[in-house]
Amino acid sequence: MNSEYKSDGRLERVLRSGRFAVTAELNPPDSADPDEVYQAALVLSEVCDGINATDGSGAHCHMSSVAICALLTRAGYAPIFQVSCRDRNRIAIQGDVLGAAAMGVSNVLCLTGDDVTAGDQPQAKRVFDFDSIQLLRTIKIMRDEGKFLSGRKLTTPPRLFLGAASNPFVPPFDWRPYRLAKKIEAGADFIQSQYCFDVPRFRQFMQKVRDLGLHEKAFFLVGVGPLRSEKTAEFMRTKVPGVHIPDAIVERLRKTPKEKKVEEGKRICVEIIQQVREIEGVSGVHVMAYRQEELVAEIISEAGLLPRPRIGGPVNNARPRRTHPVNGV
Amino acid sequence: MKFGQQLQRYPHFLERTYQLTYHLFKKLDPLIARIGYDRVDGWLRGPEDFAKRVVFDCHMCGQCILHSTGMTCSMSCPKNLRNGPCGGVRANGHCEVKPEMPCVWVQAYNRSLDMTVYGDELLNIQPPVNRQLEGSSAWINMLTGQDKAVPKAWPQMDIIPLAEK
Ligand code: SF4
């Protein structure tokens, strides 16, 4: 096993080789049927280097992120395990991280999490025992020092590529790059951003990121996604926490004839990918197509990002079985 | 509440007051030790809670980092974040969870810019909260060092320096 790498996963290899990476979000089913996960994964696996398994995003309950990861690794896919601080305390989270790693998960994305009030069960108790930075640091400690936060030793530490989120599009704007710096200091190896619909603002942000030298310390993947219509855009920017969509984009969709709206939304997404790709310090894109998975492949293909490189094995990167699970790293 | 909001417009004054109080407690430490930390904790809880609640809307986490967070109580953030704003801050700078409340971290950031003594500490990484200290006097915990007692595997230093501002 290559010791230069922190994980055994494909995403880290694609990024470290200097290639432009693509990740995509899998919409988790409201179902106990594994086939629904596999069907969604089948579409995504050919066009990306990592599949994000969301953890109750928008505070809506779906199949759990750790379970989706387990299903995906079993089938040889490369998932990104999303962990939010909203629902679980430090004891539960550290256990889940070990379990996920044991099942072959190589990537973890550490999130604060949307508040319970964003979902359909606002009566729930919010946990937030950790914040995302403490979560990052804790998993880094588990990986690099082979210990739980309490200092208790792990017999085999997890090998994980650590991710954090960033939202350059909401206040306090001047502080956002520093917040990113904190996350990288705490342990983030890669960053997946919130939806980017405002490229000029993103450029400004990346300028500061480069000034701070952060683009050399972590890989930055820009969040993108198609809008179905101006109504979706309006819904997202008013109801989904943290999404900023400039008026110009909403207008553009409004002016498009009804039957062409979906196509136009897709075109906007492709244009944004092409623009952010040119920005120094951007290492990839993260495609989130809520309820429009069928578009993900088209977007990635039209943005000229296919075929995906086959490093670290085929799309699947199931970790090689160890003969001596305790001694062999 | 009103009085508190007035005072919070002078973060530099508040950080000075904090600094003074800090040194005062350090001076009194031998005396407090003699009386017994637990005993003084008992006396202090009420008044400390009251004073800090009026000015800062304090939540008595027992490990005060007000001076490191722009003299703004980060436990007023509905998500209890200790290291900065979540990604849900509204375009007008208000909170994702409570639309009528300005985001604690937007305020913390703006106030920290006026703070010449501790302003930069906003960039420090804050360790996980010790929930066992909830409700106890942060001043006493400061004297006993309990407020800085981080989990065993957490880096044992007080602050983690970041990229220069
Ligand atoms: S918007 Fe600000 S105050 Fe509200 S939960 Fe997020 S960080 Fe906390």
Coordinates of C-alpha atoms and ligand atoms in Angstrom, one line a residue:
Chain A
M1 CA 0.0 0.0 0.0
N2 CA 1.3 3.4 -0.9
S3 CA 2.1 5.3 2.3
E4 CA 2.2 8.7 0.6
Y5 CA -1.6 8.4 0.3
K6 CA -3.8 9.0 3.3
S7 CA -6.6 6.8 2.0
D8 CA -6.9 3.8 -0.4
G9 CA -9.4 5.6 -2.4
R10 CA -9.7 6.7 -6.0
L11 CA -10.7 10.3 -5.4
E12 CA -7.4 11.1 -3.6
R13 CA -5.4 9.5 -6.5
V14 CA -7.3 11.4 -9.2
L15 CA -6.7 14.7 -7.3
R16 CA -3.0 14.0 -6.4
S17 CA -2.3 13.1 -10.0
G18 CA -3.3 16.6 -11.0
R19 CA -6.4 15.6 -12.9
F20 CA -9.6 17.5 -12.8
A21 CA -11.9 15.6 -10.4
V22 CA -15.7 15.0 -10.6
T23 CA -17.9 14.0 -7.7
A24 CA -21.6 13.7 -7.7
E25 CA -24.3 13.5 -5.1
L26 CA -26.6 10.5 -4.8
N27 CA -30.1 11.3 -3.8
P28 CA -30.8 8.8 -0.9
P29 CA -34.0 6.8 -1.3
D30 CA -36.9 6.8 1.2
S31 CA -36.9 3.1 1.0
A32 CA -35.5 -0.1 2.5
D33 CA -34.7 -1.5 -0.9
P34 CA -31.0 -1.6 -1.7
D35 CA -31.8 -1.7 -5.4
E36 CA -32.8 1.9 -5.3
V37 CA -29.4 2.8 -4.2
Y38 CA -27.7 0.7 -6.9
Q39 CA -29.9 2.1 -9.6
A40 CA -28.9 5.6 -8.7
A41 CA -25.3 4.6 -8.3
L42 CA -25.2 2.9 -11.7
V43 CA -25.9 6.2 -13.5
L44 CA -23.3 8.1 -11.5
S45 CA -20.4 5.7 -11.2
E46 CA -19.3 5.9 -14.9
V47 CA -19.1 9.7 -14.8
C48 CA -17.5 10.5 -11.5
D49 CA -14.6 9.7 -9.1
G50 CA -16.6 9.7 -5.9
I51 CA -20.3 9.4 -5.0
N52 CA -21.5 11.5 -2.1
A53 CA -23.9 9.8 0.3
T54 CA -25.8 12.6 2.0
D55 CA -26.5 12.6 5.8
G56 CA -30.1 13.7 6.2
S57 CA -29.5 16.8 4.1
G58 CA -32.0 19.6 4.6
A59 CA -32.9 17.8 7.8
H60 CA -35.0 15.4 5.9
C61 CA -34.8 11.7 6.9
H62 CA -33.7 9.3 4.2
M63 CA -31.7 6.0 4.1
S64 CA -28.7 6.7 6.3
S65 CA -25.4 7.8 4.8
V66 CA -23.3 5.1 6.5
A67 CA -25.7 2.4 5.2
I68 CA -25.6 3.8 1.6
C69 CA -21.8 3.7 1.8
A70 CA -21.9 0.1 3.0
L71 CA -24.0 -0.8 0.0
L72 CA -21.9 1.1 -2.4
T73 CA -18.5 -0.3 -1.3
R74 CA -20.0 -3.8 -1.4
A75 CA -20.7 -3.2 -5.1
G76 CA -17.3 -1.8 -5.6
Y77 CA -18.2 1.9 -5.9
A78 CA -16.2 4.7 -4.3
P79 CA -18.5 6.6 -1.9
I80 CA -17.9 9.8 0.1
F81 CA -19.4 9.4 3.5
Q82 CA -21.1 12.6 4.7
V83 CA -21.2 13.1 8.4
S84 CA -23.2 16.0 9.9
C85 CA -23.0 17.1 13.5
R86 CA -26.7 17.6 13.8
D87 CA -27.9 14.2 14.7
R88 CA -25.1 12.4 16.5
N89 CA -22.7 13.1 19.4
R90 CA -19.0 12.4 19.5
I91 CA -19.4 8.8 20.7
A92 CA -21.7 7.8 17.8
I93 CA -19.7 9.6 15.2
Q94 CA -16.3 8.1 16.0
G95 CA -17.9 4.7 16.0
D96 CA -19.5 5.3 12.6
V97 CA -16.2 6.5 11.2
L98 CA -14.5 3.3 12.2
G99 CA -17.4 1.2 10.8
A100 CA -17.4 3.1 7.5
A101 CA -13.6 2.6 7.1
A102 CA -14.0 -1.0 7.9
M103 CA -16.5 -1.4 5.1
G104 CA -14.0 0.2 2.6
V105 CA -15.0 3.8 2.7
S106 CA -12.1 6.0 1.9
N107 CA -13.6 9.5 1.9
V108 CA -15.4 11.4 4.7
L109 CA -17.0 14.8 4.3
C110 CA -17.4 16.6 7.6
L111 CA -20.4 19.0 7.8
T112 CA -22.1 21.1 10.4
G113 CA -25.4 20.1 9.0
D114 CA -28.7 22.0 8.2
D115 CA -30.7 22.8 11.3
V116 CA -33.6 20.5 12.2
T117 CA -36.0 23.4 11.5
A118 CA -35.1 23.1 7.8
G119 CA -36.8 19.7 7.6
D120 CA -40.2 18.1 8.0
Q121 CA -39.5 17.1 11.6
P122 CA -38.6 20.4 13.3
Q123 CA -39.6 19.0 16.7
A124 CA -36.5 16.9 16.8
K125 CA -33.7 17.6 19.3
R126 CA -30.6 19.1 17.7
V127 CA -27.3 17.6 18.9
F128 CA -24.4 19.6 17.6
D129 CA -22.0 18.2 20.1
F130 CA -19.2 18.9 17.7
D131 CA -18.9 21.6 15.1
S132 CA -17.5 20.7 11.7
I133 CA -14.0 21.8 12.6
Q134 CA -13.9 19.8 15.8
L135 CA -15.2 16.8 13.8
L136 CA -12.5 17.2 11.2
R137 CA -9.8 17.4 13.8
T138 CA -11.2 14.4 15.7
I139 CA -11.1 12.1 12.6
K140 CA -7.7 13.4 11.7
I141 CA -6.5 12.4 15.2
M142 CA -8.1 8.9 14.7
R143 CA -6.3 8.5 11.3
D144 CA -2.9 10.1 12.1
E145 CA -2.5 9.2 15.7
G146 CA -4.5 6.0 15.9
K147 CA -6.6 7.1 18.9
F148 CA -10.1 8.1 19.8
L149 CA -10.5 11.6 21.1
S150 CA -10.3 10.2 24.6
G151 CA -6.8 8.9 23.9
R152 CA -7.8 5.3 23.8
K153 CA -5.8 3.4 21.2
L154 CA -7.2 2.0 17.9
T155 CA -5.7 -1.3 16.8
T156 CA -6.0 -0.3 13.2
P157 CA -6.6 3.4 12.4
P158 CA -8.9 4.3 9.5
R159 CA -7.3 5.4 6.2
L160 CA -9.4 8.3 5.1
F161 CA -9.3 11.3 2.8
L162 CA -10.9 14.1 4.8
G163 CA -13.3 16.6 3.2
A164 CA -14.9 19.8 4.4
A165 CA -17.6 22.1 3.0
S166 CA -17.2 25.7 2.2
N167 CA -19.8 28.3 1.3
P168 CA -18.2 31.4 -0.2
F169 CA -21.6 32.8 -1.2
V170 CA -23.1 33.9 2.2
P171 CA -21.9 36.4 4.8
P172 CA -19.6 37.2 6.4
F173 CA -17.8 37.2 3.1
D174 CA -14.5 38.5 4.3
W175 CA -14.2 35.8 6.8
R176 CA -15.1 32.9 4.6
P177 CA -11.5 32.3 3.3
Y178 CA -10.3 32.3 6.9
R179 CA -12.9 29.8 7.9
L180 CA -11.7 27.6 5.1
A181 CA -8.1 28.1 6.4
K182 CA -9.3 26.9 9.8
K183 CA -10.9 23.8 8.2
I184 CA -7.7 22.9 6.4
E185 CA -5.7 23.5 9.5
A186 CA -8.1 21.2 11.4
G187 CA -7.5 18.4 8.8
A188 CA -9.4 18.9 5.5
D189 CA -7.7 17.4 2.5
F190 CA -10.4 18.3 0.0
I191 CA -13.2 20.9 -0.1
Q192 CA -16.6 20.6 -1.7
S193 CA -18.4 23.9 -1.9
Q194 CA -22.0 24.9 -1.8
Y195 CA -23.7 25.5 -5.2
C196 CA -21.9 28.1 -7.2
F197 CA -24.2 30.2 -9.4
D198 CA -22.2 33.5 -8.9
V199 CA -18.9 33.1 -10.7
P200 CA -17.6 36.6 -10.1
R201 CA -18.1 36.3 -6.4
F202 CA -16.4 32.9 -6.5
R203 CA -13.4 34.4 -8.4
Q204 CA -13.0 37.0 -5.6
F205 CA -13.1 34.3 -3.0
M206 CA -10.5 32.2 -4.8
Q207 CA -8.2 35.2 -5.1
K208 CA -8.1 35.4 -1.4
V209 CA -7.8 31.6 -1.1
R210 CA -4.7 31.8 -3.3
D211 CA -3.3 34.8 -1.3
L212 CA -3.5 32.7 1.8
G213 CA -1.9 29.8 -0.1
L214 CA -4.8 27.5 0.7
H215 CA -5.1 26.1 -2.8
E216 CA -1.8 24.4 -2.2
K217 CA -2.9 22.7 1.0
A218 CA -6.2 21.2 -0.1
F219 CA -8.1 20.4 -3.2
F220 CA -11.1 22.6 -4.0
L221 CA -14.1 21.1 -5.7
V222 CA -16.8 23.6 -6.8
G223 CA -20.4 22.7 -6.2
V224 CA -22.6 23.0 -9.3
G225 CA -26.0 21.8 -10.3
P226 CA -28.8 22.3 -12.9
L227 CA -31.9 24.3 -12.2
R228 CA -35.2 23.0 -13.6
S229 CA -36.9 26.3 -13.9
E230 CA -37.1 29.8 -12.4
K231 CA -39.5 28.3 -9.9
T232 CA -36.9 25.8 -8.7
A233 CA -34.4 28.6 -8.5
E234 CA -36.8 30.7 -6.4
F235 CA -37.5 27.8 -4.1
M236 CA -33.8 27.0 -3.6
R237 CA -32.7 30.5 -2.9
T238 CA -35.5 31.1 -0.4
K239 CA -36.0 27.7 1.2
V240 CA -32.8 25.8 1.0
P241 CA -30.3 27.2 3.6
G242 CA -27.1 28.8 2.2
V243 CA -28.0 28.8 -1.5
H244 CA -27.4 32.0 -3.3
I245 CA -28.6 32.5 -6.9
P246 CA -28.1 35.8 -8.6
D247 CA -31.2 37.5 -10.2
A248 CA -29.6 37.3 -13.7
I249 CA -29.8 33.5 -13.7
V250 CA -33.4 33.5 -12.5
E251 CA -34.3 36.0 -15.2
R252 CA -32.5 33.9 -17.8
L253 CA -34.7 30.9 -16.9
R254 CA -37.8 33.0 -16.8
K255 CA -37.3 34.3 -20.3
T256 CA -36.8 30.8 -21.7
P257 CA -39.8 29.1 -23.2
K258 CA -41.3 26.4 -21.0
E259 CA -40.3 23.4 -23.0
K260 CA -36.7 24.6 -23.2
K261 CA -36.2 25.4 -19.5
V262 CA -34.6 22.2 -18.4
E263 CA -32.2 22.4 -21.3
E264 CA -31.3 26.0 -20.4
G265 CA -30.8 25.1 -16.8
K266 CA -28.4 22.4 -17.9
R267 CA -26.6 24.8 -20.2
I268 CA -26.1 27.3 -17.4
C269 CA -24.6 24.5 -15.3
V270 CA -22.2 23.5 -18.0
E271 CA -21.2 27.1 -18.6
I272 CA -20.4 27.5 -14.9
I273 CA -18.3 24.4 -14.9
Q274 CA -16.3 25.7 -17.8
Q275 CA -15.8 29.0 -16.2
V276 CA -14.7 27.8 -12.8
R277 CA -12.4 25.3 -14.4
E278 CA -10.3 28.1 -15.6
I279 CA -9.8 29.6 -12.1
E280 CA -6.5 28.8 -10.5
G281 CA -6.8 26.6 -7.5
V282 CA -9.9 24.8 -8.6
S283 CA -9.3 21.0 -8.7
G284 CA -12.7 19.7 -9.6
V285 CA -16.5 20.0 -9.5
H286 CA -19.1 18.4 -7.3
V287 CA -22.4 17.9 -9.1
M288 CA -25.6 18.1 -7.1
A289 CA -28.7 17.5 -9.2
Y290 CA -31.5 17.3 -6.7
R291 CA -34.2 15.1 -8.3
Q292 CA -32.6 15.4 -11.7
E293 CA -30.0 12.6 -11.6
E294 CA -30.6 11.8 -15.2
L295 CA -29.0 15.0 -16.1
V296 CA -25.7 14.5 -14.2
A297 CA -24.2 12.3 -16.9
E298 CA -25.2 14.7 -19.7
I299 CA -23.8 17.7 -17.8
I300 CA -20.5 16.0 -17.1
S301 CA -20.2 14.8 -20.7
E302 CA -21.2 18.2 -22.2
A303 CA -18.7 20.0 -19.9
G304 CA -16.0 17.8 -21.6
L305 CA -15.1 15.9 -18.5
L306 CA -15.4 12.4 -19.9
P307 CA -14.1 9.8 -19.9
R308 CA -13.1 9.7 -16.2
P309 CA -9.5 8.5 -15.5
R310 CA -9.2 4.9 -14.4
I311 CA -6.7 5.2 -11.7
G312 CA -6.8 3.2 -8.6
G313 CA -8.5 0.5 -10.5
P314 CA -11.7 0.8 -12.4
V315 CA -14.6 2.9 -11.2
N316 CA -14.8 0.6 -8.3
N317 CA -12.0 0.9 -5.9
A318 CA -12.8 -1.7 -3.3
R319 CA -9.9 -1.8 -0.9
P320 CA -7.7 -4.9 -1.3
R321 CA -8.5 -7.5 1.3
R322 CA -5.9 -7.6 4.1
T323 CA -4.7 -10.9 5.2
H324 CA -3.7 -9.6 8.6
P325 CA -6.2 -7.1 9.5
V326 CA -4.4 -6.0 12.7
N327 CA -0.8 -5.8 11.5
G328 CA -0.9 -5.0 7.8
V329 CA -1.2 -1.4 6.8
Chain B
M1 CA -31.6 43.0 26.9
K2 CA -31.6 46.6 25.7
F3 CA -28.7 47.6 28.0
G4 CA -26.7 44.6 26.8
Q5 CA -27.1 45.4 23.2
Q6 CA -26.0 49.0 23.9
L7 CA -22.8 47.7 25.6
Q8 CA -22.1 45.3 22.8
R9 CA -21.5 48.2 20.5
Y10 CA -18.3 48.8 22.2
P11 CA -16.4 45.6 21.8
H12 CA -13.0 47.2 22.6
F13 CA -14.3 48.5 25.9
L14 CA -15.7 45.0 26.7
E15 CA -12.4 43.3 25.9
R16 CA -10.6 45.7 28.1
T17 CA -13.1 44.9 30.9
Y18 CA -12.5 41.3 30.3
Q19 CA -8.7 41.8 30.5
L20 CA -9.0 43.7 33.8
T21 CA -11.3 41.1 35.3
Y22 CA -9.0 38.4 34.2
H23 CA -6.0 40.0 36.0
L24 CA -8.2 40.7 39.0
F25 CA -9.1 37.0 39.3
K26 CA -5.5 36.0 38.8
K27 CA -4.6 38.3 41.7
L28 CA -7.3 36.9 43.9
D29 CA -6.4 33.3 43.0
P30 CA -4.5 32.5 46.2
L31 CA -7.3 33.8 48.3
I32 CA -10.0 31.9 46.3
A33 CA -7.9 28.8 46.5
R34 CA -7.8 29.1 50.3
I35 CA -11.6 29.5 50.6
G36 CA -12.0 26.6 48.2
Y37 CA -12.8 26.8 44.5
D38 CA -16.0 24.8 44.9
R39 CA -17.3 27.2 47.5
V40 CA -16.5 30.3 45.5
D41 CA -18.0 28.6 42.4
G42 CA -21.2 28.3 44.4
W43 CA -21.2 32.0 45.3
L44 CA -20.2 33.1 41.8
R45 CA -22.6 31.1 39.6
G46 CA -25.6 33.2 40.2
P47 CA -24.1 36.7 39.8
E48 CA -21.9 35.6 36.9
D49 CA -24.9 34.1 35.1
F50 CA -26.9 37.2 35.7
A51 CA -24.2 39.7 34.6
K52 CA -23.2 37.8 31.5
R53 CA -26.7 37.0 30.6
V54 CA -27.6 40.7 30.6
V55 CA -24.7 41.8 28.5
F56 CA -23.9 38.8 26.3
D57 CA -27.0 36.5 26.5
C58 CA -24.6 34.1 28.1
H59 CA -25.5 30.4 28.2
M60 CA -23.1 29.4 31.1
C61 CA -21.2 26.8 29.2
G62 CA -18.6 27.1 31.9
Q63 CA -15.7 27.5 29.5
C64 CA -15.9 31.1 28.4
I65 CA -14.3 32.0 25.1
L66 CA -16.0 35.4 24.7
H67 CA -12.8 37.3 24.2
S68 CA -11.8 34.9 21.4
T69 CA -15.1 35.3 19.6
G70 CA -15.5 39.0 19.2
M71 CA -17.0 39.4 22.7
T72 CA -20.1 37.6 21.3
C73 CA -21.4 34.4 23.0
S74 CA -21.0 31.7 20.4
M75 CA -23.4 29.4 22.4
S76 CA -26.2 31.8 21.4
C77 CA -25.7 30.2 17.9
P78 CA -28.5 27.7 17.7
K79 CA -26.0 25.1 16.4
N80 CA -23.6 25.9 19.3
L81 CA -20.8 26.4 16.8
R82 CA -17.5 27.4 18.4
N83 CA -15.4 27.9 15.3
G84 CA -17.3 30.2 13.0
P85 CA -20.4 30.5 10.9
C86 CA -22.3 27.7 9.3
G87 CA -23.1 27.7 5.6
G88 CA -26.7 28.7 6.2
V89 CA -26.3 32.4 7.0
R90 CA -28.9 34.4 5.2
A91 CA -28.0 37.1 2.6
N92 CA -29.0 39.8 5.1
G93 CA -26.6 38.4 7.7
H94 CA -29.3 36.8 9.8
C95 CA -29.4 33.3 11.2
E96 CA -30.5 30.3 9.2
V97 CA -32.5 29.0 12.2
K98 CA -33.9 32.2 13.6
P99 CA -34.6 34.6 10.8
E100 CA -35.2 37.5 13.1
M101 CA -31.8 37.2 14.8
P102 CA -28.5 38.4 13.3
C103 CA -26.1 35.5 12.9
V104 CA -23.9 35.4 16.0
W105 CA -20.8 34.9 13.8
V106 CA -21.5 37.8 11.5
Q107 CA -21.6 40.0 14.7
A108 CA -18.5 38.3 16.2
Y109 CA -16.6 38.9 13.0
N110 CA -17.5 42.6 12.8
R111 CA -16.8 43.2 16.5
S112 CA -13.5 41.4 16.4
L113 CA -12.3 43.9 13.8
D114 CA -12.5 46.6 16.5
M115 CA -10.7 44.5 19.1
T116 CA -7.1 45.3 19.3
V117 CA -6.2 43.0 22.2
Y118 CA -8.0 39.7 21.4
G119 CA -9.4 40.3 17.9
D120 CA -7.1 37.8 16.2
E121 CA -8.1 35.0 18.4
L122 CA -11.1 34.5 16.3
L123 CA -8.8 32.5 14.0
N124 CA -8.0 30.0 16.7
I125 CA -9.3 26.5 16.6
Q126 CA -11.6 25.9 19.6
P127 CA -11.7 22.4 21.1
P128 CA -14.9 20.4 21.6
V129 CA -17.0 21.7 24.5
N130 CA -16.8 19.9 27.8
R131 CA -20.5 19.5 28.5
Q132 CA -19.8 18.6 32.2
L133 CA -18.9 22.2 32.9
E134 CA -22.3 23.5 31.9
G135 CA -23.7 25.8 34.6
S136 CA -20.5 26.3 36.5
S137 CA -18.5 29.5 36.9
A138 CA -16.2 30.1 34.0
W139 CA -14.0 32.3 36.1
I140 CA -13.3 29.6 38.6
N141 CA -12.8 27.1 35.8
M142 CA -10.3 29.5 34.4
L143 CA -8.4 29.6 37.6
T144 CA -8.4 25.8 38.0
G145 CA -7.5 25.3 34.4
Q146 CA -10.5 23.1 33.8
D147 CA -11.8 25.3 31.0
K148 CA -8.7 24.5 29.0
A149 CA -8.6 20.8 29.8
V150 CA -9.0 19.4 26.3
P151 CA -9.8 15.7 25.5
K152 CA -6.6 13.6 25.8
A153 CA -5.9 13.2 22.2
W154 CA -6.6 16.8 21.3
P155 CA -3.5 18.9 20.7
Q156 CA -2.5 20.1 24.2
M157 CA -1.8 23.7 23.3
D158 CA -4.0 26.5 24.2
I159 CA -4.2 27.9 20.7
I160 CA -3.5 26.7 17.2
P161 CA -1.9 29.5 15.2
L162 CA -3.3 30.1 11.7
A163 CA -2.3 31.8 8.5
E164 CA -1.3 35.4 9.3
K165 CA -4.3 37.7 9.0
Ligands
SF4_1 S1 -26.6 31.3 10.9 FE1 -25.0 31.9 12.4 S2 -26.1 31.9 14.3 FE2 -27.4 30.8 12.9 S3 -26.9 28.6 13.1 FE3 -25.6 29.4 11.5 S4 -23.7 30.1 12.5 FE4 -25.2 29.8 14.1

